[in-house]
GROMACS .gro file of C-alpha atoms in nm:
model
  273
    1MET     CA    1  -2.844  -7.927  -7.343
    2THR     CA    2  -2.525  -7.824  -7.522
    3ARG     CA    3  -2.181  -7.905  -7.397
    4SER     CA    4  -2.095  -7.535  -7.368
    5TYR     CA    5  -2.403  -7.466  -7.152
    6ILE     CA    6  -2.313  -7.752  -6.919
    7GLY     CA    7  -1.968  -7.595  -6.896
    8GLU     CA    8  -2.119  -7.261  -6.795
    9LEU     CA    9  -2.324  -7.418  -6.517
   10SER     CA   10  -2.027  -7.625  -6.401
   11ALA     CA   11  -1.814  -7.310  -6.388
   12GLU     CA   12  -2.074  -7.131  -6.175
   13PHE     CA   13  -2.094  -7.433  -5.945
   14PHE     CA   14  -1.719  -7.466  -5.892
   15GLY     CA   15  -1.652  -7.091  -5.891
   16THR     CA   16  -1.906  -7.054  -5.610
   17MET     CA   17  -1.749  -7.349  -5.430
   18ILE     CA   18  -1.412  -7.174  -5.429
   19LEU     CA   19  -1.572  -6.851  -5.310
   20ILE     CA   20  -1.745  -7.024  -5.019
   21LEU     CA   21  -1.446  -7.242  -4.930
   22PHE     CA   22  -1.246  -6.931  -4.847
   23GLY     CA   23  -1.533  -6.713  -4.723
   24VAL     CA   24  -1.719  -6.947  -4.488
   25GLY     CA   25  -1.391  -7.122  -4.410
   26VAL     CA   26  -1.229  -6.807  -4.272
   27VAL     CA   27  -1.539  -6.728  -4.064
   28ALA     CA   28  -1.532  -7.080  -3.921
   29GLN     CA   29  -1.167  -7.038  -3.827
   30VAL     CA   30  -1.229  -6.705  -3.654
   31VAL     CA   31  -1.547  -6.806  -3.469
   32THR     CA   32  -1.400  -7.132  -3.340
   33ALA     CA   33  -1.101  -6.946  -3.196
   34PRO     CA   34  -1.281  -6.700  -2.966
   35ASP     CA   35  -0.953  -6.574  -2.820
   36GLY     CA   36  -0.881  -6.407  -3.153
   37SER     CA   37  -0.568  -6.611  -3.217
   38LEU     CA   38  -0.683  -6.719  -3.565
   39GLY     CA   39  -0.815  -6.392  -3.702
   40ASP     CA   40  -1.068  -6.113  -3.673
   41HIS     CA   41  -1.305  -5.907  -3.887
   42ASP     CA   42  -1.027  -5.791  -4.117
   43SER     CA   43  -0.912  -6.144  -4.190
   44ILE     CA   44  -1.274  -6.234  -4.268
   45ALA     CA   45  -1.300  -5.945  -4.514
   46TRP     CA   46  -0.976  -6.047  -4.684
   47GLY     CA   47  -1.076  -6.414  -4.687
   48TRP     CA   48  -1.400  -6.334  -4.869
   49GLY     CA   49  -1.217  -6.107  -5.112
   50ILE     CA   50  -0.958  -6.373  -5.191
   51GLY     CA   51  -1.237  -6.626  -5.237
   52VAL     CA   52  -1.411  -6.398  -5.486
   53THR     CA   53  -1.088  -6.338  -5.679
   54LEU     CA   54  -1.004  -6.706  -5.708
   55GLY     CA   55  -1.364  -6.803  -5.782
   56VAL     CA   56  -1.376  -6.554  -6.069
   57TYR     CA   57  -1.049  -6.689  -6.209
   58VAL     CA   58  -1.197  -7.040  -6.197
   59ALA     CA   59  -1.523  -6.956  -6.372
   60ALA     CA   60  -1.471  -6.647  -6.588
   61ARG     CA   61  -1.365  -6.819  -6.910
   62LEU     CA   62  -1.672  -7.042  -6.925
   63SER     CA   63  -1.959  -6.861  -6.753
   64GLY     CA   64  -1.843  -6.507  -6.691
   65ALA     CA   65  -1.813  -6.587  -6.320
   66HIS     CA   66  -2.130  -6.425  -6.193
   67LEU     CA   67  -2.101  -6.626  -5.867
   68LYS     CA   68  -2.391  -6.427  -5.718
   69PRO     CA   69  -2.756  -6.451  -5.826
   70VAL     CA   70  -2.784  -6.074  -5.800
   71VAL     CA   71  -2.520  -6.035  -6.070
   72SER     CA   72  -2.699  -6.277  -6.303
   73ILE     CA   73  -3.031  -6.097  -6.247
   74ALA     CA   74  -2.880  -5.751  -6.297
   75LEU     CA   75  -2.698  -5.862  -6.612
   76ALA     CA   76  -3.024  -5.999  -6.749
   77ALA     CA   77  -3.210  -5.680  -6.663
   78PHE     CA   78  -2.957  -5.433  -6.800
   79LYS     CA   79  -2.684  -5.605  -7.003
   80GLY     CA   80  -2.864  -5.854  -7.226
   81PHE     CA   81  -2.781  -6.173  -7.040
   82PRO     CA   82  -3.049  -6.430  -7.138
   83TRP     CA   83  -3.327  -6.450  -6.880
   84ARG     CA   84  -3.367  -6.823  -6.956
   85LYS     CA   85  -3.022  -6.879  -6.806
   86VAL     CA   86  -3.083  -6.690  -6.483
   87GLY     CA   87  -3.265  -6.974  -6.304
   88PRO     CA   88  -3.012  -7.248  -6.392
   89TYR     CA   89  -2.719  -7.016  -6.311
   90CYS     CA   90  -2.871  -6.937  -5.971
   91LEU     CA   91  -2.937  -7.304  -5.899
   92ALA     CA   92  -2.576  -7.393  -5.986
   93LYS     CA   93  -2.453  -7.127  -5.744
   94PHE     CA   94  -2.688  -7.242  -5.469
   95LEU     CA   95  -2.577  -7.604  -5.508
   96GLY     CA   96  -2.211  -7.501  -5.503
   97ALA     CA   97  -2.263  -7.308  -5.180
   98PHE     CA   98  -2.463  -7.593  -5.024
   99VAL     CA   99  -2.203  -7.858  -5.107
  100VAL     CA  100  -1.914  -7.653  -4.975
  101ALA     CA  101  -2.104  -7.569  -4.658
  102ALA     CA  102  -2.137  -7.943  -4.599
  103ILE     CA  103  -1.761  -7.984  -4.643
  104ILE     CA  104  -1.683  -7.702  -4.401
  105ARG     CA  105  -1.940  -7.831  -4.155
  106ALA     CA  106  -1.766  -8.170  -4.156
  107VAL     CA  107  -1.412  -8.033  -4.137
  108TYR     CA  108  -1.496  -7.796  -3.849
  109VAL     CA  109  -1.730  -8.030  -3.662
  110ASP     CA  110  -1.489  -8.080  -3.372
  111ARG     CA  111  -1.401  -7.712  -3.331
  112ILE     CA  112  -1.766  -7.609  -3.352
  113ALA     CA  113  -1.850  -7.867  -3.085
  114LEU     CA  114  -1.588  -7.712  -2.856
  115VAL     CA  115  -1.729  -7.358  -2.873
  116ASP     CA  116  -2.099  -7.434  -2.931
  117PRO     CA  117  -2.196  -7.797  -2.865
  118ASP     CA  118  -2.569  -7.715  -2.880
  119HIS     CA  119  -2.544  -7.558  -3.227
  120THR     CA  120  -2.698  -7.222  -3.144
  121ILE     CA  121  -2.685  -6.869  -3.279
  122LYS     CA  122  -2.333  -6.849  -3.133
  123SER     CA  123  -2.189  -7.049  -3.423
  124GLN     CA  124  -2.473  -7.021  -3.673
  125GLY     CA  125  -2.306  -6.704  -3.802
  126ILE     CA  126  -2.025  -6.916  -3.944
  127PHE     CA  127  -2.254  -7.022  -4.224
  128SER     CA  128  -2.518  -6.751  -4.262
  129THR     CA  129  -2.571  -6.387  -4.173
  130LEU     CA  130  -2.759  -6.224  -3.888
  131PRO     CA  131  -2.862  -5.866  -3.813
  132GLY     CA  132  -2.576  -5.698  -3.633
  133ASN     CA  133  -2.375  -6.019  -3.675
  134GLY     CA  134  -2.575  -6.168  -3.390
  135ILE     CA  135  -2.563  -5.880  -3.142
  136GLU     CA  136  -2.869  -5.694  -3.015
  137GLY     CA  137  -2.975  -5.350  -3.133
  138VAL     CA  138  -2.984  -5.380  -3.513
  139SER     CA  139  -3.337  -5.391  -3.651
  140ILE     CA  140  -3.468  -5.590  -3.945
  141ALA     CA  141  -3.535  -5.262  -4.127
  142THR     CA  142  -3.176  -5.149  -4.081
  143ALA     CA  143  -3.040  -5.486  -4.197
  144PHE     CA  144  -3.271  -5.478  -4.501
  145PHE     CA  145  -3.160  -5.130  -4.605
  146ASP     CA  146  -2.797  -5.220  -4.539
  147GLN     CA  147  -2.819  -5.514  -4.780
  148ILE     CA  148  -2.979  -5.298  -5.048
  149VAL     CA  149  -2.700  -5.040  -5.021
  150GLY     CA  150  -2.416  -5.294  -5.004
  151THR     CA  151  -2.541  -5.492  -5.303
  152ALA     CA  152  -2.609  -5.176  -5.502
  153ILE     CA  153  -2.246  -5.078  -5.451
  154LEU     CA  154  -2.134  -5.425  -5.557
  155VAL     CA  155  -2.330  -5.437  -5.883
  156PHE     CA  156  -2.269  -5.071  -5.973
  157VAL     CA  157  -1.893  -5.114  -5.945
  158ILE     CA  158  -1.893  -5.455  -6.118
  159PHE     CA  159  -2.074  -5.296  -6.413
  160ALA     CA  160  -1.817  -5.017  -6.416
  161LEU     CA  161  -1.531  -5.267  -6.406
  162THR     CA  162  -1.672  -5.485  -6.684
  163THR     CA  163  -1.792  -5.224  -6.934
  164ALA     CA  164  -1.529  -5.199  -7.206
  165SER     CA  165  -1.596  -4.836  -7.292
  166ASN     CA  166  -1.534  -4.739  -6.928
  167ASN     CA  167  -1.162  -4.822  -6.950
  168PRO     CA  168  -1.183  -5.119  -6.711
  169PRO     CA  169  -0.887  -5.321  -6.582
  170MET     CA  170  -0.748  -5.573  -6.826
  171SER     CA  171  -0.940  -5.901  -6.813
  172ASN     CA  172  -0.664  -6.091  -6.635
  173LEU     CA  173  -0.658  -5.828  -6.357
  174GLY     CA  174  -1.034  -5.786  -6.333
  175PRO     CA  175  -1.087  -6.067  -6.080
  176VAL     CA  176  -0.834  -5.908  -5.844
  177VAL     CA  177  -1.015  -5.576  -5.854
  178VAL     CA  178  -1.353  -5.742  -5.799
  179GLY     CA  179  -1.203  -5.922  -5.500
  180LEU     CA  180  -1.077  -5.591  -5.361
  181LEU     CA  181  -1.428  -5.450  -5.408
  182VAL     CA  182  -1.565  -5.726  -5.183
  183VAL     CA  183  -1.292  -5.661  -4.926
  184GLY     CA  184  -1.390  -5.294  -4.923
  185ILE     CA  185  -1.759  -5.373  -4.882
  186GLY     CA  186  -1.675  -5.609  -4.596
  187MET     CA  187  -1.468  -5.347  -4.418
  188ALA     CA  188  -1.721  -5.065  -4.467
  189TRP     CA  189  -2.057  -5.244  -4.474
  190GLY     CA  190  -2.016  -5.551  -4.256
  191ALA     CA  191  -2.160  -5.433  -3.925
  192ASN     CA  192  -2.536  -5.427  -3.977
  193ALA     CA  193  -2.605  -5.750  -4.165
  194GLY     CA  194  -2.280  -5.933  -4.227
  195TYR     CA  195  -2.264  -5.823  -4.595
  196ALA     CA  196  -2.421  -6.134  -4.746
  197ILE     CA  197  -2.487  -5.940  -5.072
  198ASN     CA  198  -2.540  -6.283  -5.226
  199PRO     CA  199  -2.857  -6.494  -5.182
  200ALA     CA  200  -2.683  -6.821  -5.278
  201ARG     CA  201  -2.393  -6.758  -5.041
  202ASP     CA  202  -2.634  -6.713  -4.752
  203PHE     CA  203  -2.922  -6.952  -4.822
  204GLY     CA  204  -2.716  -7.252  -4.938
  205PRO     CA  205  -2.512  -7.276  -4.616
  206ARG     CA  206  -2.816  -7.174  -4.409
  207LEU     CA  207  -3.017  -7.466  -4.546
  208LEU     CA  208  -2.726  -7.702  -4.482
  209THR     CA  209  -2.711  -7.597  -4.117
  210TYR     CA  210  -3.085  -7.646  -4.084
  211PHE     CA  211  -3.036  -8.009  -4.188
  212THR     CA  212  -2.738  -8.059  -3.957
  213GLY     CA  213  -2.857  -7.958  -3.614
  214TYR     CA  214  -2.918  -7.583  -3.617
  215GLU     CA  215  -3.285  -7.551  -3.525
  216THR     CA  216  -3.261  -7.170  -3.540
  217ALA     CA  217  -3.104  -7.162  -3.888
  218MET     CA  218  -3.393  -6.975  -4.052
  219PHE     CA  219  -3.426  -6.723  -3.768
  220ASP     CA  220  -3.223  -6.439  -3.624
  221GLN     CA  221  -3.104  -6.404  -3.265
  222ASN     CA  222  -3.440  -6.252  -3.168
  223GLY     CA  223  -3.642  -6.543  -3.303
  224GLN     CA  224  -3.767  -6.353  -3.609
  225LEU     CA  225  -3.783  -6.533  -3.944
  226TYR     CA  226  -3.475  -6.401  -4.125
  227PHE     CA  227  -3.370  -6.630  -4.410
  228TRP     CA  228  -3.568  -6.422  -4.664
  229LEU     CA  229  -3.385  -6.096  -4.599
  230PRO     CA  230  -3.043  -6.189  -4.751
  231ILE     CA  231  -3.237  -6.308  -5.057
  232VAL     CA  232  -3.485  -6.026  -5.118
  233ALA     CA  233  -3.279  -5.721  -5.015
  234PRO     CA  234  -2.971  -5.809  -5.228
  235ILE     CA  235  -3.190  -5.867  -5.536
  236ILE     CA  236  -3.343  -5.522  -5.490
  237GLY     CA  237  -3.001  -5.370  -5.429
  238GLY     CA  238  -2.852  -5.538  -5.735
  239LEU     CA  239  -3.128  -5.398  -5.956
  240VAL     CA  240  -3.081  -5.052  -5.803
  241GLY     CA  241  -2.706  -5.058  -5.860
  242GLY     CA  242  -2.743  -5.190  -6.214
  243ALA     CA  243  -3.005  -4.928  -6.300
  244MET     CA  244  -2.789  -4.648  -6.160
  245PHE     CA  245  -2.496  -4.747  -6.380
  246LYS     CA  246  -2.711  -4.813  -6.686
  247TYR     CA  247  -2.913  -4.494  -6.679
  248LEU     CA  248  -2.695  -4.244  -6.494
  249LEU     CA  249  -2.344  -4.327  -6.618
  250GLU     CA  250  -2.324  -4.567  -6.911
  251GLY     CA  251  -2.512  -4.337  -7.146
  252PHE     CA  252  -2.238  -4.075  -7.110
  253LEU     CA  253  -1.956  -4.313  -7.202
  254PRO     CA  254  -1.806  -4.305  -7.551
  255ALA     CA  255  -1.971  -4.538  -7.801
  256GLU     CA  256  -1.713  -4.812  -7.835
  257PRO     CA  257  -1.777  -5.179  -7.913
  258GLU     CA  258  -1.800  -5.405  -7.611
  259SER     CA  259  -1.528  -5.664  -7.568
  260ILE     CA  260  -1.530  -5.981  -7.360
  261THR     CA  261  -1.498  -5.896  -6.990
  262VAL     CA  262  -1.499  -6.084  -6.663
  263SER     CA  263  -1.880  -6.089  -6.655
  264GLU     CA  264  -1.940  -6.203  -7.011
  265PRO     CA  265  -1.872  -6.564  -7.112
  266THR     CA  266  -1.692  -6.618  -7.437
  267ASP     CA  267  -1.866  -6.806  -7.716
  268LEU     CA  268  -1.739  -7.163  -7.719
  269PRO     CA  269  -1.799  -7.423  -7.989
  270THR     CA  270  -2.139  -7.581  -7.934
  271THR     CA  271  -2.155  -7.959  -7.932
  272ASN     CA  272  -2.459  -8.161  -7.839
  273SER     CA  273  -2.386  -8.400  -7.557
   0.00000   0.00000   0.00000
């Protein structure tokens, strides 16, 4: 394995860590202060957006800062990203999310014990998503469709922001705009399924909670097996969004050479380690 490839995987690992530190961290702060004194839905949306922005700044130079398996898969399907890298990239993201979830679980252990000593659905939503964010009345079908739509928006706009011939933001501003995109999705598409839009972000922390006392971690509030939905639906949505940009918009753009963008790693000197 080359030194540059190790750098790419390390960037995805640490970029995802930063994303989850702010995203899951802000949810933990809000949920463990049920009086609303430490935030609400808007602060959660902004926390996730800030996490994305900073995570992209951490990882973009080395890996392109995919940070979400759906982005890696969509880039491989429509933008020429090597399929052989998709699995390792996704594993790096999953591990980053898992490790950070363990850190947050340890840091917030006392506050979680105060509001939910039995480790139930009440605080499970800190780490992973639920239909309707844990309330009754939102079906699995609705949550599934919601995740397809939300992730399609995410990938469609990321492609638009990172295609050079589409007059995207300058590379040093790109992460800020991607972060604002996630804030917007959180504010408009957060009600039905908690806008996971990222299999690693959901399953990594979900698995960690399963190992640390949450017997219901793989289920929703109605006892239905749920862990699969934030994995399968976002992948479908990412492919839909990528295909829409590729086949319905990109072909009409002027033919200009692509330049390095926030989703495309630069070529670094290759040295065998």
